[in-house]
JSON list of C-alpha atoms in Angstrom, two decimals:
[
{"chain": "A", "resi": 1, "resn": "UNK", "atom": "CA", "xyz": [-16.61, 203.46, 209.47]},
{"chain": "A", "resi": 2, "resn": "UNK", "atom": "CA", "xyz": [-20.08, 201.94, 209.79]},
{"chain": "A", "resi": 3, "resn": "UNK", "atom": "CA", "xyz": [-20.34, 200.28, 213.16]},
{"chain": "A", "resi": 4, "resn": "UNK", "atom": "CA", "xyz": [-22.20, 196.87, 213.54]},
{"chain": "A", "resi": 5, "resn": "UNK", "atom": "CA", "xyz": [-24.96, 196.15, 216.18]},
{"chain": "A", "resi": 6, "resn": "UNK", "atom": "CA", "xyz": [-24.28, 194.19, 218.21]},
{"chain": "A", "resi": 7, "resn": "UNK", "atom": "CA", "xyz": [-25.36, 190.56, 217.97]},
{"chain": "A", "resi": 8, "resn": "UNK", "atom": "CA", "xyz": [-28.70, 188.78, 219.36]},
{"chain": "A", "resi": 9, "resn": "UNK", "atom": "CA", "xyz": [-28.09, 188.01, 223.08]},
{"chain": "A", "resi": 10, "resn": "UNK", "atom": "CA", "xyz": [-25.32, 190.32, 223.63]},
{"chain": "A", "resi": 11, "resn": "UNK", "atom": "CA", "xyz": [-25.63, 193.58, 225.50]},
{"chain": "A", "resi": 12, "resn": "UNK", "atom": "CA", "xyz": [-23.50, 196.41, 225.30]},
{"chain": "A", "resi": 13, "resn": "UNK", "atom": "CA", "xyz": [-21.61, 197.44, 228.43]},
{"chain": "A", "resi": 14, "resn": "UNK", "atom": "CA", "xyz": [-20.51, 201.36, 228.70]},
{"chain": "A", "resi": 15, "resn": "UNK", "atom": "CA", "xyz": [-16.66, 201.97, 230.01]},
{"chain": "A", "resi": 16, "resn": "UNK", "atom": "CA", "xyz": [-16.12, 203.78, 232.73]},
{"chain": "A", "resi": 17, "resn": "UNK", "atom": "CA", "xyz": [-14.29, 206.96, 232.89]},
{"chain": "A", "resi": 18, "resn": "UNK", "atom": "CA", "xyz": [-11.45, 206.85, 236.00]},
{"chain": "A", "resi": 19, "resn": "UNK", "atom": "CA", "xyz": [-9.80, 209.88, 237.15]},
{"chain": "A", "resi": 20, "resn": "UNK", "atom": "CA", "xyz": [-6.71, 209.87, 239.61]},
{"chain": "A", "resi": 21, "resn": "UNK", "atom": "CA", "xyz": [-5.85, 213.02, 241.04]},
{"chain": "A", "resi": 22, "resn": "UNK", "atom": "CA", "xyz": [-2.35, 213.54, 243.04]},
{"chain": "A", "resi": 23, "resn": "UNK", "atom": "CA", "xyz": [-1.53, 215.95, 245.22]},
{"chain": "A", "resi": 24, "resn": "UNK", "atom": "CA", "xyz": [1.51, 215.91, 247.19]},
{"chain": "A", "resi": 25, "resn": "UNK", "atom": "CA", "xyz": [1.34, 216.75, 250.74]},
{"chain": "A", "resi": 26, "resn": "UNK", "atom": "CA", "xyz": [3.55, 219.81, 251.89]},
{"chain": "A", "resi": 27, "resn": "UNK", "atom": "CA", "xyz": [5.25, 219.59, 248.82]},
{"chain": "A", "resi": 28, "resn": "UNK", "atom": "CA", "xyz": [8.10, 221.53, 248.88]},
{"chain": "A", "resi": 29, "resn": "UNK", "atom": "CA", "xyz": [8.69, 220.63, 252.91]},
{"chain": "A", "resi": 30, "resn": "UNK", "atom": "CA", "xyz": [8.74, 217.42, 251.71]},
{"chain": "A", "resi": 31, "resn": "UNK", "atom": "CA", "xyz": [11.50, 217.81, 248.64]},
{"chain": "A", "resi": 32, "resn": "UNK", "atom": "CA", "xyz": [13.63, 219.38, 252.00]},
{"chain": "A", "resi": 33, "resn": "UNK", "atom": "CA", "xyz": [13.10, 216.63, 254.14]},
{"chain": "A", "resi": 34, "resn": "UNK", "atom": "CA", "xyz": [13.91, 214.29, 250.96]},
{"chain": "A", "resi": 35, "resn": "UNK", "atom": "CA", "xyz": [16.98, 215.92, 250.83]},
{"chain": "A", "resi": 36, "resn": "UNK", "atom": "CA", "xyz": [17.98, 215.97, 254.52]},
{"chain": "A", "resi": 37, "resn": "UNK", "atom": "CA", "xyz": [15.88, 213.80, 256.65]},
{"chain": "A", "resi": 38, "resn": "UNK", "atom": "CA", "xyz": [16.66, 215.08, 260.06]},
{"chain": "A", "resi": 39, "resn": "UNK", "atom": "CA", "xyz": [13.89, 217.38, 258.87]},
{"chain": "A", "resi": 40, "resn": "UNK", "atom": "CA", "xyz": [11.33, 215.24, 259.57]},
{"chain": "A", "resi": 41, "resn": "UNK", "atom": "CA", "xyz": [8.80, 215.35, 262.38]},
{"chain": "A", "resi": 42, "resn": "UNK", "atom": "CA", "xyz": [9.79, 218.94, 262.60]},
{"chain": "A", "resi": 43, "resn": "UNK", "atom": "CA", "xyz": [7.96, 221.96, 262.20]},
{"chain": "A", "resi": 44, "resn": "UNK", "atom": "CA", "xyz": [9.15, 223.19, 258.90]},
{"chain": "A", "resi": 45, "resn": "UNK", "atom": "CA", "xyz": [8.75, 226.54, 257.27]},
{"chain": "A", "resi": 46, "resn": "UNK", "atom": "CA", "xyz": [9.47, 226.91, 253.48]},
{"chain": "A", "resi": 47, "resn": "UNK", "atom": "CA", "xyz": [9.53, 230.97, 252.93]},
{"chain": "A", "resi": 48, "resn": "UNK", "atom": "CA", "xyz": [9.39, 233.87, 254.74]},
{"chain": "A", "resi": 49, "resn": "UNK", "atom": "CA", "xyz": [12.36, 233.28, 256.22]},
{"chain": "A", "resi": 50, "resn": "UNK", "atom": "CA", "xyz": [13.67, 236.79, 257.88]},
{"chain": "A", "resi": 51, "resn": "UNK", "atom": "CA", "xyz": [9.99, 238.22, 258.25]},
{"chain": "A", "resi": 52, "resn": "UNK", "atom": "CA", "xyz": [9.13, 239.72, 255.02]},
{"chain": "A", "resi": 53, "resn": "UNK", "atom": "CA", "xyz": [7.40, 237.55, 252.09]},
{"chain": "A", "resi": 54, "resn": "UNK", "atom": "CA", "xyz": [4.88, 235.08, 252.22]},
{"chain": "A", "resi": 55, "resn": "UNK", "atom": "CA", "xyz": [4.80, 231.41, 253.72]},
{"chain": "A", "resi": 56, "resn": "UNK", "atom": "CA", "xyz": [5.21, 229.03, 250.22]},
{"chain": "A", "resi": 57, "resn": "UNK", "atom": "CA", "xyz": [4.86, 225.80, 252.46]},
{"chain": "A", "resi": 58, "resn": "UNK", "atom": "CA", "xyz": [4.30, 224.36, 255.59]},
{"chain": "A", "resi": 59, "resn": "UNK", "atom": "CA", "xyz": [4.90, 220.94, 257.39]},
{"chain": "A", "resi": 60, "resn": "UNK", "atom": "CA", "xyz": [1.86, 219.44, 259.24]},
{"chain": "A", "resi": 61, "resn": "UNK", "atom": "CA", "xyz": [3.51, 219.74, 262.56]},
{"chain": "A", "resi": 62, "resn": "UNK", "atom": "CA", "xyz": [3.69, 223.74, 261.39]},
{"chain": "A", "resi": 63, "resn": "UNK", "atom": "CA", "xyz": [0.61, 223.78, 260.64]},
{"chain": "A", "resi": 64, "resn": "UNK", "atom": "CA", "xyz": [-0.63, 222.56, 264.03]},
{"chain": "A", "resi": 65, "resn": "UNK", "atom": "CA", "xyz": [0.49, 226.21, 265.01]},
{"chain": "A", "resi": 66, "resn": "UNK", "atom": "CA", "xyz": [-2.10, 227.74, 262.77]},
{"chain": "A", "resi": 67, "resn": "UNK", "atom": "CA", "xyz": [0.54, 228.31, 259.98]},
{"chain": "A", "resi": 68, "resn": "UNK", "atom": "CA", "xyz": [-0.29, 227.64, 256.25]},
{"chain": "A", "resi": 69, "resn": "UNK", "atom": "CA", "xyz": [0.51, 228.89, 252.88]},
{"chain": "A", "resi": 70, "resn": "UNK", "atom": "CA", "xyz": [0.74, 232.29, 251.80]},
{"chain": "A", "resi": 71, "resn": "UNK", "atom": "CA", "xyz": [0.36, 233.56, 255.68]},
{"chain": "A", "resi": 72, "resn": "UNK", "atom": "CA", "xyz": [3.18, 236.72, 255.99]},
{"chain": "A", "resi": 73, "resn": "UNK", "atom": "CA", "xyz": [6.85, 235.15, 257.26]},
{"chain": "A", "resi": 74, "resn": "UNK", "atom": "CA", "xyz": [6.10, 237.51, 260.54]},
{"chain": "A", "resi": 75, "resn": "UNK", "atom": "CA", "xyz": [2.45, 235.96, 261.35]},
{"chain": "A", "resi": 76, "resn": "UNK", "atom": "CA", "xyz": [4.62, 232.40, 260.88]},
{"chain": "A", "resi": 77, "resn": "UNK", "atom": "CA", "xyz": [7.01, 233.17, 263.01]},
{"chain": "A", "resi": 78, "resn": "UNK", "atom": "CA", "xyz": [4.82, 234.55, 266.09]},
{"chain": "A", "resi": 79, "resn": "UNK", "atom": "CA", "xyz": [2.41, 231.48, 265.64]},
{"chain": "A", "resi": 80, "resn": "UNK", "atom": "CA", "xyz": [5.40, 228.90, 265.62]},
{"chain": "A", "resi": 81, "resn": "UNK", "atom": "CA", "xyz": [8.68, 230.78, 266.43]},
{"chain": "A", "resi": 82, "resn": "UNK", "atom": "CA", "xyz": [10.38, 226.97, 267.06]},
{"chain": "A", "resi": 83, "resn": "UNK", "atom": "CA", "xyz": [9.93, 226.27, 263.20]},
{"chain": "A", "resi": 84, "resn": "UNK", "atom": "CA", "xyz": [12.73, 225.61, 260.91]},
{"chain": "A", "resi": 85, "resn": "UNK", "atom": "CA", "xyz": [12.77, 228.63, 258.72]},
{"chain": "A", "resi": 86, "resn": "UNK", "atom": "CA", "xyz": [14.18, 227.56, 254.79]},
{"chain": "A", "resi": 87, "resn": "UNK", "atom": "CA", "xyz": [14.53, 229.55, 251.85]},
{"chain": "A", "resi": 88, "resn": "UNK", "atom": "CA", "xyz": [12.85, 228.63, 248.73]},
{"chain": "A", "resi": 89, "resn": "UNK", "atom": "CA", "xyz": [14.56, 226.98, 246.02]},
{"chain": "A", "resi": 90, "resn": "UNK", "atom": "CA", "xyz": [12.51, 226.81, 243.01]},
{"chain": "A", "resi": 91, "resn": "UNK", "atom": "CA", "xyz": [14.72, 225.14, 240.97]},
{"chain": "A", "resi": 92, "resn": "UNK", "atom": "CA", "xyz": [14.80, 221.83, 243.11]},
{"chain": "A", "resi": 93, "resn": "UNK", "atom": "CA", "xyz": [11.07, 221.74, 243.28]},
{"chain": "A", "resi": 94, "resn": "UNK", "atom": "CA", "xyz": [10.89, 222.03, 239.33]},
{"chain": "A", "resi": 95, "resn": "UNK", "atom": "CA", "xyz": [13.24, 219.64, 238.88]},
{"chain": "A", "resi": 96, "resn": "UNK", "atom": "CA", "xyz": [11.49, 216.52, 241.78]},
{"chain": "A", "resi": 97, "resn": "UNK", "atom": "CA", "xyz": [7.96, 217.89, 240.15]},
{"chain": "A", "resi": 98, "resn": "UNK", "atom": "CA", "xyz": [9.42, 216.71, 236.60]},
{"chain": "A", "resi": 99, "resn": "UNK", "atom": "CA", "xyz": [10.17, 213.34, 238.52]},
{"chain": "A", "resi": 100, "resn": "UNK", "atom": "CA", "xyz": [6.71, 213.12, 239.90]},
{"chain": "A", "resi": 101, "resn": "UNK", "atom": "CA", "xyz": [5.53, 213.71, 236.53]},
{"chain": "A", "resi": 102, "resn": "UNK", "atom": "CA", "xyz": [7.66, 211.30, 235.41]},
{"chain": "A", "resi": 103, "resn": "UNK", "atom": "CA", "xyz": [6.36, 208.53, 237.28]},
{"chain": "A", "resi": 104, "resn": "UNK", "atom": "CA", "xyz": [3.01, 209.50, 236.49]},
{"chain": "A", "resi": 105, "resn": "UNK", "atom": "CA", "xyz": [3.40, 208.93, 232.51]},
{"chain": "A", "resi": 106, "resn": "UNK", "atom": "CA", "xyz": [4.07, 205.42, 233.06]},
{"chain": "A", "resi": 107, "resn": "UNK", "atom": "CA", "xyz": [0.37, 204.89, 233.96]},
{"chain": "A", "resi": 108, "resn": "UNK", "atom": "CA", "xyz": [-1.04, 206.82, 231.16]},
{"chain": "A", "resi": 109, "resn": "UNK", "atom": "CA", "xyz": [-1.01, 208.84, 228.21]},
{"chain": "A", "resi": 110, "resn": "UNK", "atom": "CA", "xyz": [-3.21, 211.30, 229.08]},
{"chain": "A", "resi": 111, "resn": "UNK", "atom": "CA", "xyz": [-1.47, 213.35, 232.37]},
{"chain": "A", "resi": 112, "resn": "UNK", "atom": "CA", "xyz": [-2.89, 216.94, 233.01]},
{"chain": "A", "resi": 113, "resn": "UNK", "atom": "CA", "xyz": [-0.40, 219.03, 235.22]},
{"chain": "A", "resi": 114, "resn": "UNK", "atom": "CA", "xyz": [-2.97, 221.15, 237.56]},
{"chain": "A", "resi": 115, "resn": "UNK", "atom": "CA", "xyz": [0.06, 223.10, 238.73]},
{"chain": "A", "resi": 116, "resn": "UNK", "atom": "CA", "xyz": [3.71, 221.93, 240.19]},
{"chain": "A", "resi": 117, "resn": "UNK", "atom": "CA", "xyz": [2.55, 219.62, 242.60]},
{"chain": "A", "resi": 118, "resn": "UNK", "atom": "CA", "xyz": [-0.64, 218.37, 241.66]},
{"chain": "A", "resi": 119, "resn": "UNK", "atom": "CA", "xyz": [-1.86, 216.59, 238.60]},
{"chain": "A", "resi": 120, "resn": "UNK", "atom": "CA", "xyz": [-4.69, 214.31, 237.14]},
{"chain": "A", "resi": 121, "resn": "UNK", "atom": "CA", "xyz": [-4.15, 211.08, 235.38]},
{"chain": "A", "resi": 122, "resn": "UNK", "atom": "CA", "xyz": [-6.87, 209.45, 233.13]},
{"chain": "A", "resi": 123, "resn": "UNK", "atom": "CA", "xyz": [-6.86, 205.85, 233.77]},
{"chain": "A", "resi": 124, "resn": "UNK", "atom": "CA", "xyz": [-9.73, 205.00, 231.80]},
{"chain": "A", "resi": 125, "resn": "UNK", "atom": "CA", "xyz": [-8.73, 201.77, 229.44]},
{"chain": "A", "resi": 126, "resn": "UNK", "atom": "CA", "xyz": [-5.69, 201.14, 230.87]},
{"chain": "A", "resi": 127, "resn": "UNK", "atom": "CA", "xyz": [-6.97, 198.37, 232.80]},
{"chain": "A", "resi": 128, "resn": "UNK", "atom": "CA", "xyz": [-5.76, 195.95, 230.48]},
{"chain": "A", "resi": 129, "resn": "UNK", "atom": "CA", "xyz": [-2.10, 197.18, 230.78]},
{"chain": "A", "resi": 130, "resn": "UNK", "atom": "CA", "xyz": [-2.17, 197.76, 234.86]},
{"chain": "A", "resi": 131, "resn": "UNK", "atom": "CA", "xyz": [-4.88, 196.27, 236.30]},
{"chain": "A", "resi": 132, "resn": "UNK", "atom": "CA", "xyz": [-8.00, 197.88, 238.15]},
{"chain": "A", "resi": 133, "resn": "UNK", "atom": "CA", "xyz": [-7.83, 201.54, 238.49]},
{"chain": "A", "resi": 134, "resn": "UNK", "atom": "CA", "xyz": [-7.52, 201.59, 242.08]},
{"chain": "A", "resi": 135, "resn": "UNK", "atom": "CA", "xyz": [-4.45, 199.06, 241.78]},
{"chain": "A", "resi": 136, "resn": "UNK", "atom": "CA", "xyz": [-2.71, 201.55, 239.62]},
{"chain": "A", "resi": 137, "resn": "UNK", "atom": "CA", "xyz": [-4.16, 204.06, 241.95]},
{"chain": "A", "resi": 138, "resn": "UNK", "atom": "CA", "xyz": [-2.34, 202.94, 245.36]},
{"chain": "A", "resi": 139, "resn": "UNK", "atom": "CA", "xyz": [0.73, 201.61, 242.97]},
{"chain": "A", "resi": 140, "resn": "UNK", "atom": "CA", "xyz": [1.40, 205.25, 241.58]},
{"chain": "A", "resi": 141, "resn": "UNK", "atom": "CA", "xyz": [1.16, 206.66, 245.52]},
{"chain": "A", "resi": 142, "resn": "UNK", "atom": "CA", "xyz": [3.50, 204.04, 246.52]},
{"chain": "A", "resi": 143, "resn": "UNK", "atom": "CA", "xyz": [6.29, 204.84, 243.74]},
{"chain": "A", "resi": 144, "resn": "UNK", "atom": "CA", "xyz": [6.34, 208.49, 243.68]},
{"chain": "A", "resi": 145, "resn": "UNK", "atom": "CA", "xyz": [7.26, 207.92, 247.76]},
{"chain": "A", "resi": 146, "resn": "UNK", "atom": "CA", "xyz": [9.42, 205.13, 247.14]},
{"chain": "A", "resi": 147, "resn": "UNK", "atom": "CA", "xyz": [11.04, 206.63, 244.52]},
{"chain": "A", "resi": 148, "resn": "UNK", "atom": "CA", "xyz": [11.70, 210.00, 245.42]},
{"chain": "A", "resi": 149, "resn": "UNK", "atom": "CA", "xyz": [10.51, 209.83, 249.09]},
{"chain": "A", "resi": 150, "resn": "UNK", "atom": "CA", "xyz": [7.75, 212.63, 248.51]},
{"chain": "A", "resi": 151, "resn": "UNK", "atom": "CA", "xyz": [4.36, 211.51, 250.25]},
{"chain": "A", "resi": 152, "resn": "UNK", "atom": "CA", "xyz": [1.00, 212.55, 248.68]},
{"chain": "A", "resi": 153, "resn": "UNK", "atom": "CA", "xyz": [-2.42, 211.89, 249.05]},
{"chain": "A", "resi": 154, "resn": "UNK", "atom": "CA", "xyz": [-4.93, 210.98, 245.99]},
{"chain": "A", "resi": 155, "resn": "UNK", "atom": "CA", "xyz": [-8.76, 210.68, 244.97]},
{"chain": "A", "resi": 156, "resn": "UNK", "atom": "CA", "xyz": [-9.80, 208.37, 242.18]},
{"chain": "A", "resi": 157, "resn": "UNK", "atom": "CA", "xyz": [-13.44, 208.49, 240.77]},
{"chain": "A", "resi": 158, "resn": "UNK", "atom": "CA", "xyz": [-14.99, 208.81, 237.29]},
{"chain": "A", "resi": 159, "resn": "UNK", "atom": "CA", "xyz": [-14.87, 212.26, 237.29]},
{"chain": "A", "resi": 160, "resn": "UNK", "atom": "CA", "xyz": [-12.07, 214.80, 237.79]},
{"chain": "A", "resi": 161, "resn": "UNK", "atom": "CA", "xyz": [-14.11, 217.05, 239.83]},
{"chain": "A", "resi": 162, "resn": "UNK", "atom": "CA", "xyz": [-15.21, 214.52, 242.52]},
{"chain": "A", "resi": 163, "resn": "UNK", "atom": "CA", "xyz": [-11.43, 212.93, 241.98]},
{"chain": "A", "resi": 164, "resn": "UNK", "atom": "CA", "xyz": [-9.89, 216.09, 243.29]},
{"chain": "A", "resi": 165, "resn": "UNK", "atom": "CA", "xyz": [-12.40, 216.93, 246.24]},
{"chain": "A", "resi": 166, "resn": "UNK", "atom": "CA", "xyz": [-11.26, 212.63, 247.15]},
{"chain": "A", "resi": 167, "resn": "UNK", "atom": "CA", "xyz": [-7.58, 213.84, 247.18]},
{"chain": "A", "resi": 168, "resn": "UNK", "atom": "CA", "xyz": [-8.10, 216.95, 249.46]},
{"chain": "A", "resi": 169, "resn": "UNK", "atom": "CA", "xyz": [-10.32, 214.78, 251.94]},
{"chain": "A", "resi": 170, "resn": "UNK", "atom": "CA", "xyz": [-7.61, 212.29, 252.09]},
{"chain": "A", "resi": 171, "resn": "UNK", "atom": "CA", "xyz": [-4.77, 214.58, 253.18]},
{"chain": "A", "resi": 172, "resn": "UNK", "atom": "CA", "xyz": [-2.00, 213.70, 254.48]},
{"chain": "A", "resi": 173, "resn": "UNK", "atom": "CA", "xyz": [-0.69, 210.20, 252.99]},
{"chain": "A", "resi": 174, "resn": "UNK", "atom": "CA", "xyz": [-4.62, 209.27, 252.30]},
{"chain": "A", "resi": 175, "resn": "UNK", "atom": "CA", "xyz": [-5.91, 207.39, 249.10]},
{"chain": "A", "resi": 176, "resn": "UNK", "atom": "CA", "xyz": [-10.02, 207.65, 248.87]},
{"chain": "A", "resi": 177, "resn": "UNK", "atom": "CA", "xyz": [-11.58, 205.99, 246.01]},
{"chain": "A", "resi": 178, "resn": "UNK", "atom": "CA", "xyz": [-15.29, 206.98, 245.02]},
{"chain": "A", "resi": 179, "resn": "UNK", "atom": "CA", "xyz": [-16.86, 204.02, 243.32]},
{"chain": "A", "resi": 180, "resn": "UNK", "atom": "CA", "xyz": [-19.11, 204.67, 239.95]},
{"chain": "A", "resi": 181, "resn": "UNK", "atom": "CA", "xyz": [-22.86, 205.39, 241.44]},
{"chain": "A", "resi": 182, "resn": "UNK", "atom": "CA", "xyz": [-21.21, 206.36, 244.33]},
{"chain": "A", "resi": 183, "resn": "UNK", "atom": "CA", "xyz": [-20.05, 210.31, 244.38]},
{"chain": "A", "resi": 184, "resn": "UNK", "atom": "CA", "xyz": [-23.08, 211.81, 245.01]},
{"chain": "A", "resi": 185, "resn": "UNK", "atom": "CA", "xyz": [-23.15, 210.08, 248.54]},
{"chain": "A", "resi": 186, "resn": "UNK", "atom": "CA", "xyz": [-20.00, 210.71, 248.86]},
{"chain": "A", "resi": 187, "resn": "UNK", "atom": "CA", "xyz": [-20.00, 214.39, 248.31]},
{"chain": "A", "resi": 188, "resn": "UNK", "atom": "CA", "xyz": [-22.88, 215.36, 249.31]},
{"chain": "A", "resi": 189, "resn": "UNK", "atom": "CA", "xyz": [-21.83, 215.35, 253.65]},
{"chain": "A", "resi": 190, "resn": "UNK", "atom": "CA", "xyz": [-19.04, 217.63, 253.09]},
{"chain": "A", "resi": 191, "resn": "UNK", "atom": "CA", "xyz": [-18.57, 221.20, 252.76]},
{"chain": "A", "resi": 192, "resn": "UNK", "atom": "CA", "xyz": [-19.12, 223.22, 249.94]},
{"chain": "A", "resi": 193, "resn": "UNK", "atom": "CA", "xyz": [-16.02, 225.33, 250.32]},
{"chain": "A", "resi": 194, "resn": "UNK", "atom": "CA", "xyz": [-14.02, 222.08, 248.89]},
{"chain": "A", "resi": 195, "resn": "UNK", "atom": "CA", "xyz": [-15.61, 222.08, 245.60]},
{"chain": "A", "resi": 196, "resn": "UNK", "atom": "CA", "xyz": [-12.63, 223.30, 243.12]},
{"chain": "A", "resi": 197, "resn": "UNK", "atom": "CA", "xyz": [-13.27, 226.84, 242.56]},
{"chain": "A", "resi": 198, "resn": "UNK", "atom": "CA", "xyz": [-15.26, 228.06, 245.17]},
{"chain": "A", "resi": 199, "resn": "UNK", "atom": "CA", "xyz": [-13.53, 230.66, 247.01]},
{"chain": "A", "resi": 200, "resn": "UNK", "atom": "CA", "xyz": [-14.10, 232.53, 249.68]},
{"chain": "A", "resi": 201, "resn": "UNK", "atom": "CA", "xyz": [-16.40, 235.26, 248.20]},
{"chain": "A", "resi": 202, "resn": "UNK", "atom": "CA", "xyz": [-18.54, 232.80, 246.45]},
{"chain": "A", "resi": 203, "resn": "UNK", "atom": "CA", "xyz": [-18.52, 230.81, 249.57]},
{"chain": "A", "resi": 204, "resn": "UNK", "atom": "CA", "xyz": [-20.04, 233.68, 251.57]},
{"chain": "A", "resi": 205, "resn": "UNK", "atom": "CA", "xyz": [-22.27, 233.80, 249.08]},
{"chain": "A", "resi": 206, "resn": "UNK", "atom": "CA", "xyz": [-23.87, 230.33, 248.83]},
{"chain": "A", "resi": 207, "resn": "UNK", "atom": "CA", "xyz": [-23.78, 230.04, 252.77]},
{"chain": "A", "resi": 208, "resn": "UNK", "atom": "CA", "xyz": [-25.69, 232.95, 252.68]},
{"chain": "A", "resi": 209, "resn": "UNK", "atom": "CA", "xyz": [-28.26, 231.11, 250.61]},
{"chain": "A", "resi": 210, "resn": "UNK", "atom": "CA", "xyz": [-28.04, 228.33, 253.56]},
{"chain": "A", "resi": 211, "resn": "UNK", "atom": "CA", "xyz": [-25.98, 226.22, 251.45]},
{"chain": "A", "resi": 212, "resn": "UNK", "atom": "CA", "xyz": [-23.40, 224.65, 253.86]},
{"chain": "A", "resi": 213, "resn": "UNK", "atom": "CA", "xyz": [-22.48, 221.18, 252.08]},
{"chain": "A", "resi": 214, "resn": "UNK", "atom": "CA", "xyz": [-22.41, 219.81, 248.76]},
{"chain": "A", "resi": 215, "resn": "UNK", "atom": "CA", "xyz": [-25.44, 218.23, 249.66]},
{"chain": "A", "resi": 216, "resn": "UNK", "atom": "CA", "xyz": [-27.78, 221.50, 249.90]},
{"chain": "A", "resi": 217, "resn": "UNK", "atom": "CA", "xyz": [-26.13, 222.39, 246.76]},
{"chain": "A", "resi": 218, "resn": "UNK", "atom": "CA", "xyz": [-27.69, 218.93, 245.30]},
{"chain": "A", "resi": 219, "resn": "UNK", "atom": "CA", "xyz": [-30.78, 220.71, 246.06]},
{"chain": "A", "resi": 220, "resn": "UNK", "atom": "CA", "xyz": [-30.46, 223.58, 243.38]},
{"chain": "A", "resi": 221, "resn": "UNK", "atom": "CA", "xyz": [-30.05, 222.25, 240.10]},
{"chain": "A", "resi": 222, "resn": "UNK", "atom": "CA", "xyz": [-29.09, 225.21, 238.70]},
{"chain": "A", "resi": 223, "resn": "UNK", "atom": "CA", "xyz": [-26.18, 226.02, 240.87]},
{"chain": "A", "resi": 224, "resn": "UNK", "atom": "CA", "xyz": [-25.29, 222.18, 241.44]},
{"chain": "A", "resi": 225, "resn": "UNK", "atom": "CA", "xyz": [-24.68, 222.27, 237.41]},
{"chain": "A", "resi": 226, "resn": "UNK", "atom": "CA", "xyz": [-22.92, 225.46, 237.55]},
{"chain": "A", "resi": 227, "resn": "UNK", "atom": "CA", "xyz": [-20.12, 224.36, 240.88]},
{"chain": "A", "resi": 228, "resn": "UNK", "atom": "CA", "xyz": [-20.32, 220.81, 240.31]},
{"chain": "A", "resi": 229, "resn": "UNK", "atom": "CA", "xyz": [-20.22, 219.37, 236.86]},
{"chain": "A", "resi": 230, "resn": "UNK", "atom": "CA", "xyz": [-19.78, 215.60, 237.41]},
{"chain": "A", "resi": 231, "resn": "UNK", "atom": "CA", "xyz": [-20.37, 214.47, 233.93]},
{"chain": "A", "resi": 232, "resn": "UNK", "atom": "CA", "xyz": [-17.27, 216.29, 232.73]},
{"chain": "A", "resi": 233, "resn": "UNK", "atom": "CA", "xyz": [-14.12, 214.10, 231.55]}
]
């Protein structure tokens, strides 16, 4: 197909990529306290029940205690021994992570699953169907609670990286949307340990190089292009 150019006094405008990342807070404390809401405002402990294993999830109110995922059930229960203890039940999760899913294929074609409670939908050109993206945005947070009564907390920019880091900054129940021009200034105040991927051992690493925010890391090309690819869709 041979494509036309574009007539005398008209300009063409580039789209816009939008990326909404969800991530459900707590997640499987929260399928509990779905299912039996005198849960809530509690400190609740998903694994690890009886000491042995790992901690799979932990409310905020737990977490207050210093408890957090995949601490040992022992550690848990020293650091909060008032918590709720539950077993897990990885069945129910599947099954209200299909229903989050769920509700997030009505906004798009395009849905990544990053893992069972977190996933990335690509809003870009669906404006015409939904609205602007950050309409869809706080529309999708509000069914998946009013639905299923899961909270979550999401990002939405233009690219999935800087999409994600939004959704982790605006835990718990938080929505944070990073304008086009606008993730670099964004980004660059907070720390470089919340850039997807970085773990601890390359952490150590780049601190050790005085790199402390995203914003020193904005100062090494090389490694910037290398941790923080915003240009990738």
């Amino acid at each position: 197909m041979r494509l036309r150019p574009p007539a005398p006094g008209y300009t063409i405008i580039p789209s816009v990529s939008w990326y909404l990342h969800i991530d459900m807070d707590a997640f499987f404390v929260s399928v509990e306290r779905a299912l039996d809401p005198s849960l809530r405002g509690k400190p609740v402990i998903v694994g690890g029940r009886r000491g042995y294993g790992v901690v799979t999830s932990a409310s905020y109110e737990a977490r207050e205690y210093g408890v957090h995922a995949a601490m040992p059930g022992f550690k848990a229960r020293q650091l909060c021994p008032h918590a709720i203890f539950l077993p897990n039940r990885h069945g129910i999760y599947s099954e209200y992570s299909r229903r989050v899913f769920a509700i997030l294929d009505r906004f798009s074609p395009a849905v990544h699953c990053v893992s069972i409670d977190e996933g990335i939908v690509d809003l870009t050109g669906t404006e015409r169907l939904f609205g602007p993206p950050l309409k869809t945005a706080d529309l999708t947070v509000r069914q998946i609670e009013g639905e299923l009564g899961l909270p979550s907390s999401a990002g939405l920019s233009t690219s999935r990286v800087t999409a994600k880091v939004a959704a982790t900054v605006a835990k718990p129940r938080g929505l944070i949307y990073v304008p086009a021009g606008a993730e670099t200034d964004f980004l660059a105040p907070l720390a470089v340990a919340l850039i997807p991927g970085v773990g601890s051992k390359t952490h150590r690493s780049l601190v050790q190089e005085s790199i402390d925010t995203i914003g020193d890391l904005f100062k090494h090309p090389d490694l910037a292009a290398r941790f923080l690819d915003l240009t990738e869709s």
